[in-house]
Coordinates of C-alpha atoms and ligand atoms in Angstrom, one line a residue:
M1 CA 2.7 -29.9 2.9
Q2 CA 4.3 -26.5 3.5
R3 CA 2.6 -24.1 5.6
R4 CA 1.8 -21.6 3.7
H5 CA 0.3 -24.4 1.3
F6 CA -1.4 -26.0 4.7
L7 CA -3.0 -21.9 5.9
A8 CA -3.6 -21.4 1.9
R9 CA -6.0 -24.6 2.4
L10 CA -7.4 -24.0 5.4
A11 CA -8.2 -20.4 5.0
G12 CA -10.3 -21.6 1.4
A13 CA -12.0 -24.6 4.2
S14 CA -13.3 -22.4 7.1
G15 CA -13.7 -19.4 8.6
L16 CA -10.0 -18.3 8.7
A17 CA -11.2 -15.5 6.7
L18 CA -12.1 -14.2 9.5
A19 CA -8.7 -14.1 11.2
T20 CA -6.8 -12.9 8.6
K21 CA -9.8 -9.9 7.9
A22 CA -9.4 -9.5 11.8
L23 CA -6.3 -8.9 11.7
P24 CA -5.6 -5.9 9.8
V25 CA -7.0 -4.4 13.0
L26 CA -3.8 -5.0 15.0
A27 CA -2.8 -1.9 12.6
G28 CA -5.3 0.3 14.9
E29 CA -7.8 0.5 12.7
E30 CA -11.7 -0.8 13.7
M31 CA -12.9 -4.3 14.3
K32 CA -15.5 -4.2 11.6
G33 CA -17.0 -6.0 14.5
M34 CA -18.9 -9.4 15.7
H35 CA -21.7 -9.0 13.4
G36 CA -19.0 -8.4 9.9
M37 CA -18.3 -12.2 10.2
D38 CA -18.6 -14.2 7.6
M39 CA -20.3 -17.1 9.6
S40 CA -21.6 -18.9 6.0
N41 CA -18.8 -22.3 6.9
M42 CA -20.0 -22.1 10.3
G43 CA -21.8 -25.3 11.6
M44 CA -24.2 -25.0 15.4
N45 CA -21.4 -26.2 17.0
G46 CA -19.7 -23.2 16.6
M47 CA -22.5 -20.8 16.4
H48 CA -23.0 -22.3 19.7
K49 CA -19.7 -21.3 20.4
M50 CA -19.5 -17.7 19.4
R51 CA -22.4 -17.1 22.0
A52 CA -20.3 -17.9 24.5
M53 CA -16.9 -16.2 23.0
Q54 CA -19.5 -13.2 22.9
A55 CA -19.6 -13.8 26.9
E56 CA -16.5 -12.3 26.6
A57 CA -16.9 -10.0 24.2
A58 CA -19.4 -8.5 24.6
P59 CA -22.1 -8.2 21.0
G60 CA -20.8 -5.7 18.9
A61 CA -17.9 -5.1 20.4
R62 CA -15.3 -3.2 18.4
L63 CA -11.3 -2.8 19.7
A64 CA -11.2 0.6 20.9
A65 CA -9.7 2.8 19.1
V66 CA -5.4 3.8 19.3
T67 CA -7.1 6.9 20.9
G68 CA -9.1 5.4 23.0
I69 CA -6.5 5.2 26.3
P70 CA -5.8 8.9 26.6
A71 CA -2.4 9.6 25.0
G72 CA 0.1 12.4 25.5
R73 CA 0.6 12.2 29.1
P74 CA 3.5 13.3 30.9
F75 CA 6.0 10.2 31.3
T76 CA 5.8 8.0 34.4
G77 CA 8.2 5.2 35.5
P78 CA 6.3 1.9 37.0
A79 CA 5.4 2.6 40.7
P80 CA 8.1 0.7 42.7
L81 CA 7.1 -2.8 45.5
R82 CA 7.9 -0.9 49.0
N83 CA 10.8 -3.2 50.6
E84 CA 8.5 -4.0 53.6
A85 CA 12.2 -5.1 55.3
A86 CA 14.2 -2.6 57.6
E87 CA 17.4 -4.0 57.5
P88 CA 20.0 -3.7 54.8
G89 CA 20.5 -6.8 52.2
K90 CA 16.6 -7.6 52.6
F91 CA 14.0 -7.2 50.7
K92 CA 10.4 -8.1 51.8
A93 CA 8.0 -7.6 50.2
T94 CA 4.4 -9.8 48.8
L95 CA 2.7 -9.5 45.1
V96 CA -0.5 -9.7 45.1
A97 CA -2.3 -11.6 41.5
A98 CA -5.9 -10.6 41.2
P99 CA -8.5 -9.5 39.2
T100 CA -8.9 -5.8 38.9
R101 CA -10.9 -3.1 37.8
V102 CA -8.7 -0.8 36.1
E103 CA -9.5 2.4 34.1
L104 CA -8.1 2.5 30.8
I105 CA -10.4 4.3 28.1
P106 CA -12.4 7.1 30.2
G107 CA -15.4 6.1 32.2
V108 CA -15.1 2.5 31.1
P109 CA -14.3 0.0 33.4
T110 CA -11.5 -3.2 32.3
Q111 CA -11.5 -6.2 34.4
A112 CA -7.6 -6.6 33.9
W113 CA -5.1 -9.6 36.3
T114 CA -2.7 -7.4 38.3
Y115 CA 0.1 -7.2 40.6
N116 CA -0.3 -5.8 43.6
G117 CA -3.6 -3.4 41.8
L118 CA -1.1 -2.2 39.6
L119 CA -0.5 -2.1 34.8
P120 CA 2.0 -3.9 34.8
G121 CA 3.2 -5.3 38.0
P122 CA 5.5 -3.0 39.9
L123 CA 9.4 -1.8 40.1
I124 CA 10.7 -4.8 42.5
E125 CA 14.0 -2.8 42.8
L126 CA 16.7 -4.7 44.5
R127 CA 20.4 -4.3 44.9
A128 CA 23.2 -7.0 43.7
G129 CA 23.5 -9.9 47.0
D130 CA 20.2 -8.6 48.0
D131 CA 17.9 -11.2 50.5
V132 CA 14.5 -11.4 48.0
E133 CA 11.4 -13.3 50.8
I134 CA 8.8 -12.4 48.3
T135 CA 4.6 -13.6 48.5
L136 CA 2.3 -14.7 46.1
K137 CA -1.0 -14.2 47.0
N138 CA -2.6 -16.0 44.4
Q139 CA -6.4 -14.8 44.1
L140 CA -6.8 -15.4 40.5
D141 CA -9.5 -18.9 39.5
Q142 CA -6.3 -19.7 38.0
P143 CA -3.3 -22.1 39.2
T144 CA 0.2 -18.9 38.5
T145 CA 3.8 -19.0 39.9
I146 CA 6.0 -16.3 39.6
H147 CA 8.8 -16.7 37.8
W148 CA 11.8 -14.7 37.8
H149 CA 12.9 -14.3 35.0
G150 CA 17.2 -14.8 33.8
L151 CA 17.7 -14.7 37.3
P152 CA 20.0 -17.2 38.8
V153 CA 17.4 -18.2 41.6
P154 CA 16.9 -21.7 42.8
P155 CA 15.1 -24.0 40.7
D156 CA 12.4 -24.7 43.2
Q157 CA 12.0 -21.2 43.4
D158 CA 11.3 -20.6 40.0
G159 CA 8.0 -20.1 39.0
N160 CA 8.4 -23.5 37.1
P161 CA 5.6 -25.3 35.7
G162 CA 5.5 -27.6 38.0
N163 CA 5.0 -26.1 41.2
A164 CA 2.1 -23.6 40.8
V165 CA 1.2 -21.9 43.4
G166 CA -3.6 -22.8 43.4
P167 CA -5.9 -20.5 43.2
G168 CA -6.2 -18.4 46.4
T169 CA -3.7 -20.1 48.1
S170 CA 0.2 -18.5 48.7
R171 CA 3.6 -19.0 49.2
V172 CA 7.0 -17.7 49.6
Y173 CA 9.2 -17.5 47.4
R174 CA 13.3 -17.0 48.8
F175 CA 16.4 -16.2 46.7
K176 CA 19.8 -14.5 47.6
L177 CA 21.3 -12.4 44.6
P178 CA 25.0 -13.3 44.2
E179 CA 27.4 -9.8 44.0
T180 CA 27.6 -10.6 40.3
T181 CA 23.8 -10.3 39.4
E182 CA 23.1 -6.7 37.6
G183 CA 20.6 -5.1 35.0
L184 CA 16.9 -5.3 34.2
Y185 CA 14.5 -8.6 34.5
W186 CA 11.2 -9.2 35.1
Y187 CA 8.7 -11.4 36.4
H188 CA 5.8 -13.4 34.8
P189 CA 3.5 -16.1 35.6
H190 CA 4.5 -19.2 34.4
P191 CA 2.0 -22.1 35.4
H192 CA 1.6 -24.9 32.4
G193 CA -0.3 -23.9 29.3
L194 CA -1.6 -20.7 30.6
S195 CA 1.6 -18.4 30.8
A196 CA 0.2 -15.7 27.6
E197 CA -3.5 -15.5 29.1
Q198 CA -2.3 -14.5 32.2
V199 CA 0.4 -11.6 30.6
Y200 CA -1.6 -10.7 27.9
R201 CA -4.6 -9.5 31.2
G202 CA -2.0 -8.2 32.4
L203 CA 0.4 -10.0 34.5
A204 CA 4.3 -8.6 33.9
G205 CA 6.3 -6.1 35.6
P206 CA 10.0 -5.1 35.8
I207 CA 12.5 -6.3 38.0
V208 CA 16.1 -4.2 38.7
I209 CA 19.4 -4.4 40.7
R210 CA 22.2 -3.2 40.8
R211 CA 25.3 -2.6 41.9
K212 CA 26.8 -0.3 44.1
D213 CA 29.9 0.3 41.3
D214 CA 28.1 1.5 39.0
P215 CA 29.9 3.0 35.9
L216 CA 27.0 4.6 34.5
A217 CA 25.8 5.9 38.0
A218 CA 26.1 9.8 36.8
V219 CA 23.2 9.3 33.9
P220 CA 19.7 10.4 34.3
E221 CA 18.3 6.7 33.9
R222 CA 14.3 6.0 33.1
I223 CA 13.0 2.3 33.2
L224 CA 10.2 1.8 30.0
A225 CA 8.1 -1.2 31.0
I226 CA 7.0 -2.4 28.0
T227 CA 3.0 -4.3 27.5
D228 CA 0.7 -5.0 25.1
L229 CA -2.2 -4.9 24.6
R230 CA -5.8 -6.1 23.2
L231 CA -8.6 -4.1 24.1
M232 CA -12.6 -3.7 22.7
A233 CA -14.5 -0.5 22.8
D234 CA -16.9 -1.3 25.9
G235 CA -13.0 -2.6 27.5
V236 CA -13.6 -6.2 28.3
I237 CA -9.6 -8.1 27.5
P238 CA -10.9 -10.0 24.5
P239 CA -9.5 -14.2 24.7
S240 CA -7.2 -15.0 22.0
G241 CA -8.8 -16.8 19.0
M242 CA -6.7 -19.5 16.9
M243 CA -4.8 -17.1 15.0
D244 CA -3.4 -15.9 17.9
N245 CA -2.1 -19.0 19.7
M246 CA -0.1 -19.3 16.3
N247 CA 1.8 -16.2 15.3
G248 CA 1.1 -14.9 19.1
R249 CA -0.9 -11.7 20.3
E250 CA -0.1 -8.9 19.3
G251 CA -3.1 -6.2 20.1
Q252 CA -3.4 -2.9 19.4
F253 CA -1.8 -1.3 21.8
A254 CA 2.4 -2.1 23.1
L255 CA 2.4 0.9 26.2
V256 CA 5.5 1.9 27.9
N257 CA 4.6 1.5 31.6
G258 CA 0.6 1.0 31.6
Q259 CA 0.7 4.2 29.3
N260 CA -0.1 5.4 26.1
R261 CA 2.3 7.3 23.6
P262 CA 3.7 9.0 27.0
A263 CA 5.4 12.3 26.9
L264 CA 9.2 12.8 27.5
A265 CA 10.4 15.7 28.8
F266 CA 13.7 14.9 27.9
D267 CA 16.4 15.7 31.3
A268 CA 18.4 19.3 30.0
G269 CA 22.2 17.4 29.9
G270 CA 21.5 15.6 26.6
R271 CA 22.2 12.5 27.3
E272 CA 19.6 9.8 29.4
R273 CA 19.3 6.1 30.3
W274 CA 16.8 4.0 29.0
R275 CA 16.4 0.7 30.7
I276 CA 14.1 -1.5 28.6
L277 CA 12.0 -4.4 29.0
N278 CA 10.0 -6.0 26.1
A279 CA 7.3 -7.8 28.7
T280 CA 4.7 -8.0 25.7
N281 CA 3.5 -12.0 24.9
A282 CA 4.8 -12.1 21.0
R283 CA 5.7 -7.6 20.2
Y284 CA 9.0 -7.5 18.5
L285 CA 10.0 -4.0 19.4
R286 CA 12.4 -2.2 16.3
L287 CA 13.0 0.8 18.3
T288 CA 14.2 3.4 16.4
L289 CA 13.7 7.2 17.8
P290 CA 14.7 9.5 14.4
G291 CA 16.4 12.0 14.3
H292 CA 18.2 10.6 17.6
T293 CA 21.1 7.3 17.8
F294 CA 21.0 5.3 20.2
T295 CA 23.4 3.3 22.1
L296 CA 23.8 0.2 23.3
V297 CA 25.4 -0.4 26.7
G298 CA 24.1 -3.0 28.3
T299 CA 22.1 -6.6 27.6
D300 CA 19.6 -8.9 29.2
G301 CA 22.1 -9.6 32.4
G302 CA 23.0 -6.2 32.6
L303 CA 26.3 -4.1 31.8
I304 CA 27.7 -4.9 27.7
E305 CA 31.9 -4.8 27.6
R306 CA 32.1 -1.2 26.2
P307 CA 30.0 1.2 25.0
R308 CA 28.1 1.3 21.2
P309 CA 27.3 4.1 19.8
G310 CA 25.9 4.7 16.8
P311 CA 23.3 2.2 16.1
R312 CA 19.8 4.3 14.5
E313 CA 17.3 0.7 15.1
I314 CA 17.4 -2.2 18.2
L315 CA 15.6 -5.8 17.5
V316 CA 14.4 -5.8 21.0
A317 CA 12.7 -9.5 21.1
P318 CA 9.8 -10.3 23.5
A319 CA 11.7 -11.4 27.4
Q320 CA 14.9 -9.3 26.0
R321 CA 16.4 -6.4 27.3
V322 CA 18.5 -3.7 26.3
D323 CA 19.9 -0.5 27.9
V324 CA 20.5 2.5 25.9
L325 CA 22.0 6.1 26.3
V326 CA 19.9 8.3 24.0
T327 CA 21.8 11.1 23.3
A328 CA 19.7 14.2 22.3
A329 CA 21.6 16.1 18.0
G330 CA 19.1 18.0 18.8
R331 CA 16.4 20.1 20.3
H332 CA 13.2 19.2 17.8
A333 CA 11.3 16.1 19.4
A334 CA 11.4 12.7 17.9
R335 CA 9.2 9.7 18.6
L336 CA 9.9 6.9 19.9
M337 CA 8.7 4.3 17.4
A338 CA 9.1 0.1 16.8
A339 CA 9.1 0.3 13.9
P340 CA 7.3 -2.5 11.3
Y341 CA 9.4 -5.8 11.6
D342 CA 8.1 -9.5 10.0
R343 CA 8.5 -12.6 11.6
G344 CA 6.3 -15.1 9.4
K345 CA 3.6 -14.7 11.3
M346 CA 1.1 -16.7 9.6
G347 CA -2.0 -16.8 7.3
G348 CA -1.3 -13.8 5.2
T349 CA -0.7 -11.3 8.5
G350 CA 2.5 -9.0 6.8
P351 CA 4.4 -7.5 9.0
T352 CA 3.4 -5.6 12.4
P353 CA 3.1 -1.7 11.6
S354 CA 4.7 0.4 13.8
A355 CA 3.6 1.7 16.7
T356 CA 5.2 4.9 18.6
L357 CA 5.6 4.5 21.9
L358 CA 7.3 7.9 23.5
D359 CA 7.1 11.4 22.5
V360 CA 10.0 12.8 22.9
D361 CA 10.8 16.7 23.2
F362 CA 14.2 17.9 23.3
S363 CA 13.2 21.1 23.5
D364 CA 15.4 22.2 27.6
V365 CA 18.7 20.5 26.2
R366 CA 21.5 23.3 26.8
R367 CA 23.8 23.5 24.3
G368 CA 27.0 21.2 25.1
A369 CA 25.5 19.1 27.5
R370 CA 26.2 15.8 27.6
T371 CA 26.7 13.8 31.1
P372 CA 30.5 11.6 29.9
V373 CA 30.4 8.3 29.6
P374 CA 33.8 5.8 30.5
S375 CA 34.8 3.6 27.7
R376 CA 34.6 0.2 29.7
L377 CA 31.3 -1.2 31.2
R378 CA 32.6 -4.2 32.3
E379 CA 34.9 -6.5 32.7
F380 CA 34.5 -10.3 30.8
P381 CA 36.9 -12.3 31.4
A382 CA 37.1 -15.1 28.5
L383 CA 35.0 -18.6 29.1
P384 CA 36.5 -22.2 29.0
A385 CA 36.0 -24.2 27.1
P386 CA 33.1 -26.1 26.6
T387 CA 32.7 -29.4 28.3
A388 CA 29.9 -30.7 26.0
R389 CA 27.7 -29.4 23.3
K390 CA 23.5 -29.6 22.8
R391 CA 21.2 -28.4 20.2
V392 CA 18.3 -27.8 19.6
V393 CA 15.7 -27.5 16.5
M394 CA 13.1 -25.6 16.9
S395 CA 10.4 -26.6 14.7
E396 CA 6.4 -25.9 13.6
S397 CA 4.2 -29.2 12.7
M398 CA 0.2 -28.7 11.2
D399 CA -1.5 -30.5 14.0
M400 CA -4.2 -32.9 12.9
G401 CA -6.6 -33.2 15.6
A402 CA -6.7 -29.0 15.8
M403 CA -7.5 -29.8 11.6
T404 CA -10.1 -31.9 11.9
M405 CA -11.9 -29.9 14.7
G406 CA -11.5 -27.1 11.8
M407 CA -12.9 -29.1 9.9
T408 CA -16.6 -29.9 12.0
G409 CA -17.2 -26.1 13.1
M410 CA -15.3 -23.4 14.9
G411 CA -13.0 -24.7 16.8
M412 CA -10.7 -23.5 13.5
M413 CA -12.0 -20.1 13.9
G414 CA -9.9 -20.3 16.7
M415 CA -11.9 -19.0 19.3
G416 CA -10.7 -20.5 21.7
G417 CA -10.5 -19.7 25.2
M418 CA -14.3 -20.4 25.5
P419 CA -13.1 -19.9 30.3
G420 CA -13.1 -23.7 32.2
T421 CA -14.2 -25.2 28.6
H422 CA -10.2 -26.8 27.4
A423 CA -8.7 -27.6 31.5
P424 CA -6.0 -27.5 31.5
A425 CA -5.0 -25.5 28.6
P426 CA -7.9 -22.9 28.1
G427 CA -7.7 -21.3 24.2
N428 CA -4.9 -23.1 23.3
H429 CA -6.3 -24.1 20.0
S430 CA -4.0 -24.2 16.8
A431 CA -4.0 -25.2 13.6
M432 CA 0.4 -25.5 14.3
Q433 CA 2.1 -26.9 17.1
F434 CA 6.0 -25.9 18.1
L435 CA 8.0 -28.2 18.4
L436 CA 11.8 -28.7 20.3
N437 CA 13.9 -31.2 19.0
G438 CA 10.1 -32.7 17.3
K439 CA 8.2 -33.1 20.7
T440 CA 6.2 -31.0 22.6
F441 CA 6.4 -30.4 26.2
D442 CA 6.5 -32.6 28.6
M443 CA 6.5 -31.9 32.7
H444 CA 7.3 -34.8 34.0
R445 CA 9.8 -35.9 30.9
T446 CA 13.8 -34.9 31.6
D447 CA 14.8 -33.5 28.4
L448 CA 18.1 -32.6 28.1
T449 CA 20.3 -32.9 31.2
S450 CA 23.6 -30.5 32.1
K451 CA 26.1 -30.4 34.8
A452 CA 26.5 -28.1 37.1
G453 CA 29.3 -25.0 36.7
A454 CA 29.7 -26.8 32.9
W455 CA 30.5 -24.8 30.2
E456 CA 28.5 -26.0 27.1
D457 CA 27.8 -24.8 22.9
W458 CA 24.3 -25.4 22.9
E459 CA 23.5 -24.6 18.5
I460 CA 19.9 -23.6 18.5
V461 CA 18.2 -24.4 14.6
N462 CA 15.5 -22.5 13.4
D463 CA 14.1 -24.8 10.9
S464 CA 10.7 -22.9 10.4
D465 CA 9.5 -20.4 9.1
M466 CA 8.7 -18.1 12.0
D467 CA 11.3 -16.1 14.3
H468 CA 11.4 -17.8 17.5
P469 CA 12.8 -15.2 20.7
F470 CA 14.8 -18.7 22.6
H471 CA 14.9 -18.7 26.2
V472 CA 16.8 -20.7 29.0
H473 CA 16.3 -20.5 33.0
G474 CA 18.1 -19.6 34.9
T475 CA 21.5 -18.5 33.7
Q476 CA 23.3 -15.7 31.6
F477 CA 24.8 -17.3 28.3
T478 CA 26.9 -15.8 25.6
V479 CA 26.1 -15.4 21.9
L480 CA 28.7 -16.6 19.9
E481 CA 28.4 -16.4 16.4
R482 CA 25.2 -17.2 13.9
A483 CA 25.0 -19.2 10.8
S484 CA 22.5 -18.9 8.1
G485 CA 22.1 -19.2 4.6
G486 CA 25.4 -20.8 3.9
R487 CA 27.5 -18.1 6.9
T488 CA 28.9 -17.3 9.8
H489 CA 29.0 -14.1 12.0
Q490 CA 30.6 -13.6 14.8
A491 CA 29.3 -12.2 17.9
P492 CA 29.8 -8.3 17.1
F493 CA 30.6 -8.1 21.3
R494 CA 29.8 -9.9 24.4
A495 CA 27.3 -10.0 26.8
W496 CA 25.5 -11.8 27.6
H497 CA 21.7 -12.6 27.6
D498 CA 18.6 -15.5 28.9
T499 CA 17.1 -14.8 25.6
V500 CA 18.4 -15.0 21.9
N501 CA 15.8 -14.2 18.7
V502 CA 16.7 -17.3 15.8
K503 CA 15.1 -16.4 12.3
P504 CA 13.6 -18.3 9.9
R505 CA 16.4 -21.7 9.1
E506 CA 18.9 -19.6 11.3
T507 CA 21.0 -21.9 14.0
V508 CA 22.9 -19.5 17.0
R509 CA 25.3 -21.0 18.6
I510 CA 25.8 -19.8 22.3
R511 CA 28.2 -20.9 25.5
I512 CA 26.2 -21.3 28.4
M513 CA 26.3 -22.7 32.6
Q514 CA 24.7 -23.3 34.9
P515 CA 24.9 -22.6 38.1
M516 CA 22.4 -24.6 40.4
A517 CA 21.9 -27.9 40.7
G518 CA 17.8 -28.5 39.9
I519 CA 14.9 -28.2 37.1
R520 CA 15.4 -25.6 34.3
M521 CA 13.0 -25.0 31.1
Y522 CA 13.8 -23.8 27.8
H523 CA 11.6 -22.6 25.4
C524 CA 10.0 -20.4 23.0
H525 CA 9.5 -16.9 24.8
I526 CA 6.3 -16.5 22.1
L527 CA 4.2 -16.9 25.2
E528 CA 0.9 -18.8 23.3
H529 CA 4.0 -21.0 21.9
E530 CA 5.1 -21.9 25.6
D531 CA 2.3 -22.8 26.0
L532 CA 1.5 -24.9 23.3
G533 CA 4.2 -26.9 24.3
M534 CA 7.4 -25.3 22.8
M535 CA 9.6 -26.0 25.5
G536 CA 11.3 -28.9 27.5
R537 CA 13.5 -29.7 30.1
L538 CA 17.2 -29.8 31.1
D539 CA 18.1 -31.6 34.1
V540 CA 21.0 -30.2 36.1
T541 CA 22.7 -32.6 37.8
Ligands
C2O601 CU1 10.2 -15.3 30.9 CU2 10.2 -19.6 31.1 O1 10.3 -18.0 30.6
CU602 CU1 13.1 -17.3 31.8
CU603 CU1 8.4 -19.4 18.6

């Protein structure tokens, strides 16, 4: 059965109507309220679970209005994490993961999960070649890890699901950055089955790695860490439902450095460098700044070979980063938008509606002023020929277990996420399974093997109806070409990536090399899909 038929039948058979009804909420409209739900199909079991859920989201709770978190405050960069080391070339700090009361809606407390009390986590500022020592203190009531997304850190320091840090315990992560590493990265939890919830409750932060001879050092820089938040009017961050798990959760807010639609006063010099991180669970950011242009200068792994002026929009999939120069084209104000993007969500959800990320004020810009941009940014030596090939097929299939559950009540409606009921992966209900090469993740199974230092070509095939951002740990790769509908397109420029979006029925070919031996993960970076098992294990020997 085609998934869309299957889902249509589900919607008829049970409370999926709820999910489809509730989803326009994400457009920023108000939720009808829990009592507005259609409960006619709900058995006693369902009613019971429903009450359990309402223990989290209070009875009658409604989504916060999109204006609930004050907009228009002056843009501020992410708060830096203080380096406790005195010697140059060393970075030493502590990150405490803990439930924290924050105030997002004025006067209404929110219980978030934060690093060092901050939403998002503090900015880790490093230099190429640094020795890094970061202690994680886990004050959550569940296991966590810190994964250093995109960085070539030793596998046993990379926060793999198999290296959980238990509640109430701590560990030290140690790694030395190569001299060639530069760019914007991020850190986030990667515990088995719990990553999505830990990130949507607030655990994620940016890392910037600067090098001495940065060719763009003269351009004023901003870091924009974009996170997604679903928030109820009473300040509660609600648990995810089944539709969230299937599609990847998107809330009504896309925050920039934890701020709702801040106001940015553009540099008088008429040019700024924006380093943008998509730290959301599942929200695709199709960035536009109407009336002004972007020049792409960097991707996940740092600078590209030459600046690419002109794009009017740039798609930043979950977990990806872009480095862009913004050039003022006059003094009229503009909004940085995430334009609607259709990523093939299920259940008749439709595209993610647009969101305003920033209000940009260009009124200070001096006429004619413009910091010059060098024509070459980075050397890209020719890549060695591949010595091995791999193929990873992403697919989806019906989950008969979840379906059976659904027919008996609330399970189908997907109010999964009742704390503590389905260890080790609470809330992981879905009517669909998300697979890599036909399998769901097993920590103890080797799916692929590679030799350290060997260049390989991988073919990533999306055999599903939905976009999936494919990510590999421990290294950066180059996209060679994309194929779909019988046509093949070479990558238009050379760049380093650790995450690449693969559209439905598309194949992306990448060239990749793992520098270090050990266990690495590769997975879909819609974190709900990762938790549902759309992940594999690569053993590098
Ligand atoms: Cu950003 Cu395996 O993750
Ligand atoms: Cu990663
Ligand atoms: Cu996915």
